[in-house]
Amino acid sequence: MSQTAEDAHRVADGALPALRRRITAVLIASQILGGLGVAIGIALAAVLAQDVSGSEAMSGLAPTAMVAGTALLSMPLAAVMTARGRRPGLVLAYLIGALGAGVVVLASLIGSFPLLLIGMAAFGAGSSANLQARFAAADLAEPERRGRAISTVVWATTIGAVLGPNVAAPAGRSVSGLGIPMAAGPFVWAAGVFIVSAVLVLALLRPDPLLTARAMAPAADQSPAGRSLKAGLRAVRESPLARLALVTVAASHTAMVSIMSMTPVALSHHGAGIELIGLVISGHIAGMYAFSPLMGWLADRIGRLSVIGLAVALLSMAALLSGTAGASHGQTATGLFLLGLGWSAGLVAGSTLLTDSVPQPARAAVQGLSDLTMNTTAGIGGAAAGLIVSQAGYGWLNLIGACLLLPMAALAVRRALGAAPSAADKSGEPAGL
């Protein structure tokens, strides 16, 4: 029996509610592990890059290479998921991430900085898997509960993101007797964590949620032609809500990454020590992930557009507080917390609205396009942030970050005021209004 036929049979047997719970549990477990793997590695990536290159100025290229890899791998992984399902795509992403971690370790042993950047780019596949997992949670969710399904998986990242930096030091010490540099030790652990994640998904993410959703779709949506990248681009072009969702995810992510990346520098310029900087960043991470279930609940209860409006308000307030904080570390910490909270609102509401707004066959391609867009713009924003701060100051960076929200706000207001119905409106899916 084919996988699609098997999925259709299981759903017909009335197992859908139990299947939703089991798939969500597997995704949460893989998300915790995947988030841990990414956080372990990235914690000392800049330090390792400085050690290998011998230049502090080159250290920032390692995280940038990871972001670039996450962006570049988004569409190929989405193509695998479109053709074969979520399970093969997620497994491949974790395995590429593990391979990238291994390449990073090799680069540290032979002292090759270009090879280290290549490894970091491949390591970004682990982040791609974590991002795509939120969409896998939405494949079988009821339309009126999609926000909560997505946000639950996003929330699971909190555990790995918090544990990762704390595990980095023991991971480094654990390989010191093997001749591996301590800063490369976390990547040894990250490779192992990614492999465990891949095995978990391969063994337990059955039946495949995307293939099951396709088996449940109307006969008119079964054509493979509707699953291509071209069909995905056409679906976005034809849906104002999908365009708003893409802009929301990209603008929220870019504003957050740009401001967050330079906040430690701004704090240090005003006398903050490493402990205080760590606390501020921890509060920011808590804002990003810990409250995502609340954002999902709000997106389902009061509407996607309302939560997008909340994201604009939170991100704007964050930029105002951080940009005018000066030497007030408490104000900066409050601004960074709100920055994370606004990112959470934008990511959850935008991802939910995107899934609502395009036909089922095109969703995997459109979701890959979303991750490509958000990581590309964030990579550009993060690279430009240092230049902006060095030339104009941290306050100007926050002002520019707030300006990035204007297209998102304008599109949301236009939809709220009653634009023509989109394809999602006509399909009977929730319009997110």
GROMACS .gro file of C-alpha atoms in nm:
model
  433
    1MET     CA    1   0.000   0.000   0.000
    2SER     CA    2   0.136   0.344  -0.088
    3GLN     CA    3   0.205   0.597   0.187
    4THR     CA    4  -0.078   0.822   0.066
    5ALA     CA    5  -0.326   0.535   0.057
    6GLU     CA    6  -0.218   0.425   0.405
    7ASP     CA    7  -0.268   0.778   0.537
    8ALA     CA    8  -0.616   0.797   0.384
    9HIS     CA    9  -0.710   0.464   0.539
   10ARG     CA   10  -0.599   0.565   0.888
   11VAL     CA   11  -0.787   0.893   0.875
   12ALA     CA   12  -1.099   0.714   0.750
   13ASP     CA   13  -1.081   0.494   1.060
   14GLY     CA   14  -1.146   0.798   1.278
   15ALA     CA   15  -0.795   0.820   1.416
   16LEU     CA   16  -0.744   1.186   1.327
   17PRO     CA   17  -0.769   1.338   1.680
   18ALA     CA   18  -0.523   1.083   1.823
   19LEU     CA   19  -0.301   1.126   1.519
   20ARG     CA   20  -0.288   1.503   1.573
   21ARG     CA   21  -0.180   1.455   1.934
   22ARG     CA   22   0.087   1.199   1.847
   23ILE     CA   23   0.235   1.404   1.563
   24THR     CA   24   0.241   1.713   1.782
   25ALA     CA   25   0.424   1.519   2.055
   26VAL     CA   26   0.686   1.397   1.807
   27LEU     CA   27   0.734   1.746   1.667
   28ILE     CA   28   0.771   1.892   2.017
   29ALA     CA   29   1.038   1.634   2.104
   30SER     CA   30   1.228   1.692   1.780
   31GLN     CA   31   1.197   2.068   1.825
   32ILE     CA   32   1.347   2.050   2.175
   33LEU     CA   33   1.639   1.845   2.043
   34GLY     CA   34   1.680   2.053   1.729
   35GLY     CA   35   1.669   2.378   1.925
   36LEU     CA   36   1.927   2.237   2.164
   37GLY     CA   37   2.157   2.137   1.877
   38VAL     CA   38   2.142   2.480   1.715
   39ALA     CA   39   2.187   2.665   2.045
   40ILE     CA   40   2.483   2.450   2.154
   41GLY     CA   41   2.667   2.516   1.829
   42ILE     CA   42   2.592   2.882   1.781
   43ALA     CA   43   2.688   2.970   2.139
   44LEU     CA   44   3.062   2.961   2.063
   45ALA     CA   45   3.054   2.993   1.683
   46ALA     CA   46   3.197   3.345   1.681
   47VAL     CA   47   3.472   3.244   1.927
   48LEU     CA   48   3.567   2.946   1.711
   49ALA     CA   49   3.568   3.163   1.398
   50GLN     CA   50   3.804   3.409   1.568
   51ASP     CA   51   4.034   3.127   1.677
   52VAL     CA   52   4.049   2.973   1.329
   53SER     CA   53   4.076   3.300   1.133
   54GLY     CA   54   4.295   3.482   1.381
   55SER     CA   55   4.085   3.793   1.333
   56GLU     CA   56   3.815   3.940   1.555
   57ALA     CA   57   3.673   4.121   1.253
   58MET     CA   58   3.603   3.784   1.084
   59SER     CA   59   3.430   3.628   1.384
   60GLY     CA   60   3.085   3.757   1.288
   61LEU     CA   61   3.098   3.570   0.957
   62ALA     CA   62   3.029   3.234   1.124
   63PRO     CA   63   2.677   3.320   1.248
   64THR     CA   64   2.616   3.503   0.918
   65ALA     CA   65   2.712   3.189   0.723
   66MET     CA   66   2.466   2.988   0.930
   67VAL     CA   67   2.185   3.235   0.857
   68ALA     CA   68   2.277   3.226   0.487
   69GLY     CA   69   2.272   2.846   0.490
   70THR     CA   70   1.933   2.842   0.660
   71ALA     CA   71   1.798   3.069   0.387
   72LEU     CA   72   1.958   2.889   0.092
   73LEU     CA   73   1.849   2.545   0.209
   74SER     CA   74   1.487   2.647   0.276
   75MET     CA   75   1.366   2.599  -0.081
   76PRO     CA   76   1.547   2.269  -0.159
   77LEU     CA   77   1.414   2.124   0.166
   78ALA     CA   78   1.066   2.254   0.086
   79ALA     CA   79   1.094   2.087  -0.256
   80VAL     CA   80   1.174   1.754  -0.086
   81MET     CA   81   0.875   1.795   0.144
   82THR     CA   82   0.651   1.888  -0.146
   83ALA     CA   83   0.751   1.576  -0.336
   84ARG     CA   84   0.797   1.324  -0.052
   85GLY     CA   85   0.637   1.461   0.266
   86ARG     CA   86   0.746   1.627   0.589
   87ARG     CA   87   0.932   1.327   0.730
   88PRO     CA   88   1.195   1.291   0.453
   89GLY     CA   89   1.249   1.668   0.444
   90LEU     CA   90   1.299   1.703   0.819
   91VAL     CA   91   1.526   1.397   0.836
   92LEU     CA   92   1.739   1.529   0.550
   93ALA     CA   93   1.762   1.872   0.714
   94TYR     CA   94   1.885   1.729   1.045
   95LEU     CA   95   2.138   1.505   0.869
   96ILE     CA   96   2.275   1.798   0.667
   97GLY     CA   97   2.300   1.994   0.991
   98ALA     CA   98   2.493   1.708   1.152
   99LEU     CA   99   2.724   1.690   0.851
  100GLY     CA  100   2.780   2.065   0.871
  101ALA     CA  101   2.871   2.036   1.241
  102GLY     CA  102   3.124   1.768   1.150
  103VAL     CA  103   3.275   1.991   0.880
  104VAL     CA  104   3.306   2.273   1.135
  105VAL     CA  105   3.501   2.040   1.368
  106LEU     CA  106   3.725   1.932   1.080
  107ALA     CA  107   3.785   2.295   0.984
  108SER     CA  108   3.891   2.374   1.340
  109LEU     CA  109   4.140   2.084   1.334
  110ILE     CA  110   4.307   2.185   1.008
  111GLY     CA  111   4.268   2.560   1.059
  112SER     CA  112   4.065   2.627   0.744
  113PHE     CA  113   3.840   2.932   0.776
  114PRO     CA  114   3.668   2.889   0.434
  115LEU     CA  115   3.584   2.528   0.525
  116LEU     CA  116   3.447   2.649   0.859
  117LEU     CA  117   3.211   2.886   0.679
  118ILE     CA  118   3.096   2.604   0.451
  119GLY     CA  119   3.029   2.389   0.756
  120MET     CA  120   2.836   2.669   0.926
  121ALA     CA  121   2.619   2.711   0.616
  122ALA     CA  122   2.534   2.340   0.619
  123PHE     CA  123   2.480   2.358   0.996
  124GLY     CA  124   2.203   2.608   0.919
  125ALA     CA  125   1.995   2.315   0.790
  126GLY     CA  126   1.922   2.230   1.154
  127SER     CA  127   1.764   2.572   1.194
  128SER     CA  128   1.568   2.514   0.871
  129ALA     CA  129   1.428   2.192   1.019
  130ASN     CA  130   1.320   2.375   1.333
  131LEU     CA  131   1.142   2.640   1.128
  132GLN     CA  132   0.968   2.389   0.901
  133ALA     CA  133   0.845   2.186   1.200
  134ARG     CA  134   0.598   2.461   1.288
  135PHE     CA  135   0.427   2.414   0.952
  136ALA     CA  136   0.420   2.036   0.996
  137ALA     CA  137   0.216   2.098   1.312
  138ALA     CA  138  -0.039   2.291   1.105
  139ASP     CA  139  -0.083   2.025   0.835
  140LEU     CA  140  -0.357   1.836   1.020
  141ALA     CA  141  -0.476   2.105   1.261
  142GLU     CA  142  -0.833   2.229   1.239
  143PRO     CA  143  -0.836   2.575   1.074
  144GLU     CA  144  -0.968   2.734   1.392
  145ARG     CA  145  -0.677   2.583   1.594
  146ARG     CA  146  -0.387   2.636   1.355
  147GLY     CA  147  -0.244   2.923   1.554
  148ARG     CA  148  -0.224   2.710   1.868
  149ALA     CA  149  -0.077   2.416   1.677
  150ILE     CA  150   0.202   2.630   1.531
  151SER     CA  151   0.269   2.814   1.856
  152THR     CA  152   0.299   2.492   2.059
  153VAL     CA  153   0.586   2.372   1.841
  154VAL     CA  154   0.748   2.717   1.847
  155TRP     CA  155   0.723   2.714   2.227
  156ALA     CA  156   0.912   2.386   2.246
  157THR     CA  157   1.218   2.567   2.109
  158THR     CA  158   1.239   2.751   2.443
  159ILE     CA  159   1.378   2.446   2.620
  160GLY     CA  160   1.660   2.385   2.373
  161ALA     CA  161   1.738   2.756   2.332
  162VAL     CA  162   1.777   2.803   2.707
  163LEU     CA  163   1.973   2.481   2.768
  164GLY     CA  164   2.204   2.514   2.469
  165PRO     CA  165   2.431   2.800   2.582
  166ASN     CA  166   2.459   2.645   2.929
  167VAL     CA  167   2.568   2.311   2.781
  168ALA     CA  168   2.827   2.468   2.547
  169ALA     CA  169   3.102   2.494   2.809
  170PRO     CA  170   3.074   2.130   2.930
  171ALA     CA  171   3.059   2.020   2.565
  172GLY     CA  172   3.385   2.204   2.499
  173ARG     CA  173   3.560   2.050   2.799
  174SER     CA  174   3.439   1.701   2.708
  175VAL     CA  175   3.652   1.686   2.391
  176SER     CA  176   3.966   1.853   2.525
  177GLY     CA  177   4.139   1.516   2.562
  178LEU     CA  178   4.072   1.430   2.196
  179GLY     CA  179   4.277   1.713   2.052
  180ILE     CA  180   3.964   1.902   1.942
  181PRO     CA  181   3.960   2.275   2.025
  182MET     CA  182   3.725   2.353   2.313
  183ALA     CA  183   3.527   2.601   2.102
  184ALA     CA  184   3.458   2.319   1.853
  185GLY     CA  185   3.334   2.078   2.121
  186PRO     CA  186   2.976   2.207   2.108
  187PHE     CA  187   2.959   2.114   1.740
  188VAL     CA  188   3.050   1.754   1.823
  189TRP     CA  189   2.754   1.744   2.059
  190ALA     CA  190   2.532   1.928   1.811
  191ALA     CA  191   2.605   1.665   1.544
  192GLY     CA  192   2.496   1.391   1.784
  193VAL     CA  193   2.179   1.578   1.883
  194PHE     CA  194   2.084   1.633   1.518
  195ILE     CA  195   2.133   1.264   1.440
  196VAL     CA  196   1.907   1.169   1.732
  197SER     CA  197   1.648   1.418   1.602
  198ALA     CA  198   1.665   1.262   1.256
  199VAL     CA  199   1.616   0.910   1.394
  200LEU     CA  200   1.325   1.027   1.610
  201VAL     CA  201   1.144   1.186   1.315
  202LEU     CA  202   1.217   0.895   1.083
  203ALA     CA  203   1.086   0.639   1.330
  204LEU     CA  204   0.787   0.818   1.483
  205LEU     CA  205   0.651   1.083   1.245
  206ARG     CA  206   0.416   0.831   1.088
  207PRO     CA  207   0.193   0.861   0.899
  208ASP     CA  208   0.340   1.169   0.737
  209PRO     CA  209   0.126   1.475   0.829
  210LEU     CA  210   0.159   1.645   0.491
  211LEU     CA  211   0.075   1.331   0.294
  212THR     CA  212  -0.216   1.267   0.526
  213ALA     CA  213  -0.348   1.619   0.471
  214ARG     CA  214  -0.324   1.566   0.097
  215ALA     CA  215  -0.514   1.239   0.122
  216MET     CA  216  -0.791   1.426   0.303
  217ALA     CA  217  -0.804   1.710   0.048
  218PRO     CA  218  -1.076   1.731  -0.220
  219ALA     CA  219  -1.007   1.553  -0.547
  220ALA     CA  220  -0.958   1.890  -0.720
  221ASP     CA  221  -0.652   1.953  -0.500
  222GLN     CA  222  -0.477   1.624  -0.576
  223SER     CA  223  -0.297   1.739  -0.893
  224PRO     CA  224   0.086   1.736  -0.859
  225ALA     CA  225   0.097   2.047  -1.079
  226GLY     CA  226  -0.045   2.249  -0.791
  227ARG     CA  227   0.251   2.160  -0.569
  228SER     CA  228   0.529   2.322  -0.773
  229LEU     CA  229   0.725   2.632  -0.678
  230LYS     CA  230   0.562   2.808  -0.971
  231ALA     CA  231   0.220   2.721  -0.829
  232GLY     CA  232   0.332   2.848  -0.489
  233LEU     CA  233   0.447   3.180  -0.634
  234ARG     CA  234   0.119   3.211  -0.821
  235ALA     CA  235  -0.076   3.140  -0.500
  236VAL     CA  236   0.107   3.419  -0.318
  237ARG     CA  237   0.060   3.659  -0.607
  238GLU     CA  238  -0.314   3.591  -0.615
  239SER     CA  239  -0.371   3.619  -0.239
  240PRO     CA  240  -0.339   3.957  -0.059
  241LEU     CA  241  -0.350   3.774   0.272
  242ALA     CA  242  -0.058   3.553   0.170
  243ARG     CA  243   0.145   3.861   0.073
  244LEU     CA  244   0.065   4.021   0.408
  245ALA     CA  245   0.172   3.701   0.585
  246LEU     CA  246   0.505   3.690   0.399
  247VAL     CA  247   0.576   4.055   0.476
  248THR     CA  248   0.478   4.004   0.841
  249VAL     CA  249   0.714   3.711   0.896
  250ALA     CA  250   1.002   3.877   0.708
  251ALA     CA  251   0.965   4.222   0.867
  252SER     CA  252   0.922   4.089   1.221
  253HIS     CA  253   1.223   3.859   1.189
  254THR     CA  254   1.447   4.119   1.025
  255ALA     CA  255   1.366   4.392   1.279
  256MET     CA  256   1.425   4.150   1.566
  257VAL     CA  257   1.757   4.010   1.436
  258SER     CA  258   1.893   4.353   1.342
  259ILE     CA  259   1.823   4.514   1.680
  260MET     CA  260   1.904   4.210   1.893
  261SER     CA  261   2.239   4.144   1.726
  262MET     CA  262   2.379   4.484   1.823
  263THR     CA  263   2.223   4.519   2.168
  264PRO     CA  264   2.515   4.346   2.348
  265VAL     CA  265   2.751   4.596   2.185
  266ALA     CA  266   2.532   4.890   2.291
  267LEU     CA  267   2.511   4.755   2.647
  268SER     CA  268   2.887   4.709   2.671
  269HIS     CA  269   2.942   5.066   2.552
  270HIS     CA  270   2.734   5.179   2.852
  271GLY     CA  271   2.928   4.972   3.104
  272ALA     CA  272   2.728   4.648   3.118
  273GLY     CA  273   2.922   4.334   3.205
  274ILE     CA  274   2.888   3.994   3.044
  275GLU     CA  275   2.656   3.870   3.321
  276LEU     CA  276   2.411   4.156   3.269
  277ILE     CA  277   2.426   4.116   2.892
  278GLY     CA  278   2.348   3.747   2.936
  279LEU     CA  279   2.045   3.827   3.151
  280VAL     CA  280   1.913   4.077   2.896
  281ILE     CA  281   1.949   3.826   2.611
  282SER     CA  282   1.787   3.553   2.824
  283GLY     CA  283   1.489   3.782   2.882
  284HIS     CA  284   1.473   3.843   2.509
  285ILE     CA  285   1.471   3.470   2.433
  286ALA     CA  286   1.197   3.419   2.692
  287GLY     CA  287   0.991   3.683   2.512
  288MET     CA  288   1.049   3.508   2.179
  289TYR     CA  289   0.941   3.158   2.276
  290ALA     CA  290   0.783   3.129   2.620
  291PHE     CA  291   0.469   3.325   2.529
  292SER     CA  292   0.411   3.179   2.184
  293PRO     CA  293   0.114   2.964   2.306
  294LEU     CA  294  -0.056   3.287   2.414
  295MET     CA  295   0.004   3.433   2.068
  296GLY     CA  296  -0.138   3.120   1.905
  297TRP     CA  297  -0.446   3.133   2.127
  298LEU     CA  298  -0.497   3.501   2.045
  299ALA     CA  299  -0.452   3.437   1.671
  300ASP     CA  300  -0.726   3.173   1.685
  301ARG     CA  301  -0.961   3.369   1.912
  302ILE     CA  302  -0.935   3.733   1.800
  303GLY     CA  303  -0.797   3.678   1.451
  304ARG     CA  304  -0.468   3.673   1.263
  305LEU     CA  305  -0.488   4.040   1.164
  306SER     CA  306  -0.541   4.153   1.522
  307VAL     CA  307  -0.229   3.970   1.638
  308ILE     CA  308  -0.031   4.114   1.347
  309GLY     CA  309  -0.141   4.456   1.470
  310LEU     CA  310  -0.024   4.356   1.818
  311ALA     CA  311   0.313   4.257   1.669
  312VAL     CA  312   0.352   4.599   1.508
  313ALA     CA  313   0.271   4.769   1.839
  314LEU     CA  314   0.508   4.554   2.044
  315LEU     CA  315   0.797   4.580   1.798
  316SER     CA  316   0.752   4.956   1.765
  317MET     CA  317   0.748   5.001   2.144
  318ALA     CA  318   1.056   4.781   2.171
  319ALA     CA  319   1.244   4.996   1.920
  320LEU     CA  320   1.138   5.313   2.104
  321LEU     CA  321   1.249   5.185   2.443
  322SER     CA  322   1.577   5.033   2.327
  323GLY     CA  323   1.666   5.321   2.098
  324THR     CA  324   1.621   5.583   2.370
  325ALA     CA  325   1.756   5.380   2.665
  326GLY     CA  326   2.107   5.516   2.666
  327ALA     CA  327   2.273   5.403   2.990
  328SER     CA  328   1.947   5.270   3.139
  329HIS     CA  329   2.005   4.896   3.132
  330GLY     CA  330   1.659   4.826   3.273
  331GLN     CA  331   1.494   5.012   2.985
  332THR     CA  332   1.709   4.824   2.735
  333ALA     CA  333   1.612   4.493   2.896
  334THR     CA  334   1.243   4.586   2.877
  335GLY     CA  335   1.283   4.682   2.513
  336LEU     CA  336   1.455   4.352   2.429
  337PHE     CA  337   1.183   4.154   2.607
  338LEU     CA  338   0.914   4.334   2.406
  339LEU     CA  339   1.120   4.278   2.091
  340GLY     CA  340   1.105   3.904   2.151
  341LEU     CA  341   0.735   3.920   2.233
  342GLY     CA  342   0.661   4.115   1.913
  343TRP     CA  343   0.863   3.866   1.709
  344SER     CA  344   0.658   3.582   1.859
  345ALA     CA  345   0.330   3.755   1.768
  346GLY     CA  346   0.448   3.825   1.413
  347LEU     CA  347   0.589   3.477   1.349
  348VAL     CA  348   0.290   3.285   1.487
  349ALA     CA  349   0.019   3.504   1.333
  350GLY     CA  350   0.205   3.540   1.003
  351SER     CA  351   0.276   3.167   0.972
  352THR     CA  352  -0.084   3.082   1.054
  353LEU     CA  353  -0.223   3.334   0.808
  354LEU     CA  354   0.012   3.208   0.537
  355THR     CA  355  -0.114   2.853   0.583
  356ASP     CA  356  -0.474   2.976   0.577
  357SER     CA  357  -0.429   3.182   0.263
  358VAL     CA  358  -0.300   2.941  -0.002
  359PRO     CA  359  -0.445   2.615  -0.143
  360GLN     CA  360  -0.334   2.296   0.031
  361PRO     CA  361  -0.120   2.162  -0.258
  362ALA     CA  362   0.090   2.482  -0.271
  363ARG     CA  363   0.144   2.519   0.104
  364ALA     CA  364   0.477   2.339   0.137
  365ALA     CA  365   0.631   2.544  -0.146
  366VAL     CA  366   0.492   2.871  -0.009
  367GLN     CA  367   0.612   2.786   0.342
  368GLY     CA  368   0.961   2.723   0.207
  369LEU     CA  369   0.945   3.056   0.026
  370SER     CA  370   0.850   3.221   0.355
  371ASP     CA  371   1.154   3.080   0.535
  372LEU     CA  372   1.380   3.175   0.244
  373THR     CA  373   1.249   3.532   0.252
  374MET     CA  374   1.267   3.581   0.628
  375ASN     CA  375   1.619   3.442   0.661
  376THR     CA  376   1.752   3.630   0.358
  377THR     CA  377   1.618   3.964   0.477
  378ALA     CA  378   1.734   3.894   0.834
  379GLY     CA  379   2.081   3.807   0.708
  380ILE     CA  380   2.100   4.135   0.521
  381GLY     CA  381   1.963   4.321   0.821
  382GLY     CA  382   2.207   4.159   1.061
  383ALA     CA  383   2.502   4.236   0.833
  384ALA     CA  384   2.390   4.598   0.792
  385ALA     CA  385   2.324   4.648   1.163
  386GLY     CA  386   2.690   4.671   1.257
  387LEU     CA  387   2.756   4.929   0.986
  388ILE     CA  388   2.456   5.137   1.094
  389VAL     CA  389   2.565   5.137   1.459
  390SER     CA  390   2.926   5.221   1.376
  391GLN     CA  391   2.825   5.510   1.149
  392ALA     CA  392   2.508   5.647   1.311
  393GLY     CA  393   2.455   5.479   1.648
  394TYR     CA  394   2.228   5.225   1.817
  395GLY     CA  395   1.935   5.468   1.832
  396TRP     CA  396   1.930   5.502   1.454
  397LEU     CA  397   1.938   5.123   1.418
  398ASN     CA  398   1.620   5.101   1.626
  399LEU     CA  399   1.456   5.375   1.420
  400ILE     CA  400   1.536   5.194   1.096
  401GLY     CA  401   1.410   4.869   1.250
  402ALA     CA  402   1.080   5.039   1.332
  403CYS     CA  403   1.057   5.171   0.975
  404LEU     CA  404   1.079   4.812   0.847
  405LEU     CA  405   0.739   4.757   1.006
  406LEU     CA  406   0.564   5.021   0.793
  407PRO     CA  407   0.482   4.793   0.494
  408MET     CA  408   0.353   4.528   0.733
  409ALA     CA  409   0.132   4.783   0.913
  410ALA     CA  410   0.006   4.934   0.588
  411LEU     CA  411  -0.095   4.597   0.441
  412ALA     CA  412  -0.265   4.494   0.766
  413VAL     CA  413  -0.464   4.818   0.781
  414ARG     CA  414  -0.565   4.779   0.418
  415ARG     CA  415  -0.695   4.428   0.482
  416ALA     CA  416  -0.871   4.534   0.801
  417LEU     CA  417  -1.050   4.812   0.614
  418GLY     CA  418  -1.194   4.556   0.376
  419ALA     CA  419  -1.000   4.467   0.062
  420ALA     CA  420  -1.145   4.231  -0.199
  421PRO     CA  421  -1.180   3.868  -0.084
  422SER     CA  422  -0.871   3.659  -0.142
  423ALA     CA  423  -0.843   3.302  -0.261
  424ALA     CA  424  -0.839   3.193   0.106
  425ASP     CA  425  -1.163   3.380   0.167
  426LYS     CA  426  -1.329   3.200  -0.123
  427SER     CA  427  -1.203   2.859  -0.018
  428GLY     CA  428  -1.391   2.864   0.308
  429GLU     CA  429  -1.071   2.872   0.518
  430PRO     CA  430  -1.053   3.131   0.795
  431ALA     CA  431  -0.940   3.463   0.650
  432GLY     CA  432  -0.767   3.556   0.970
  433LEU     CA  433  -0.981   3.866   1.013
   0.00000   0.00000   0.00000
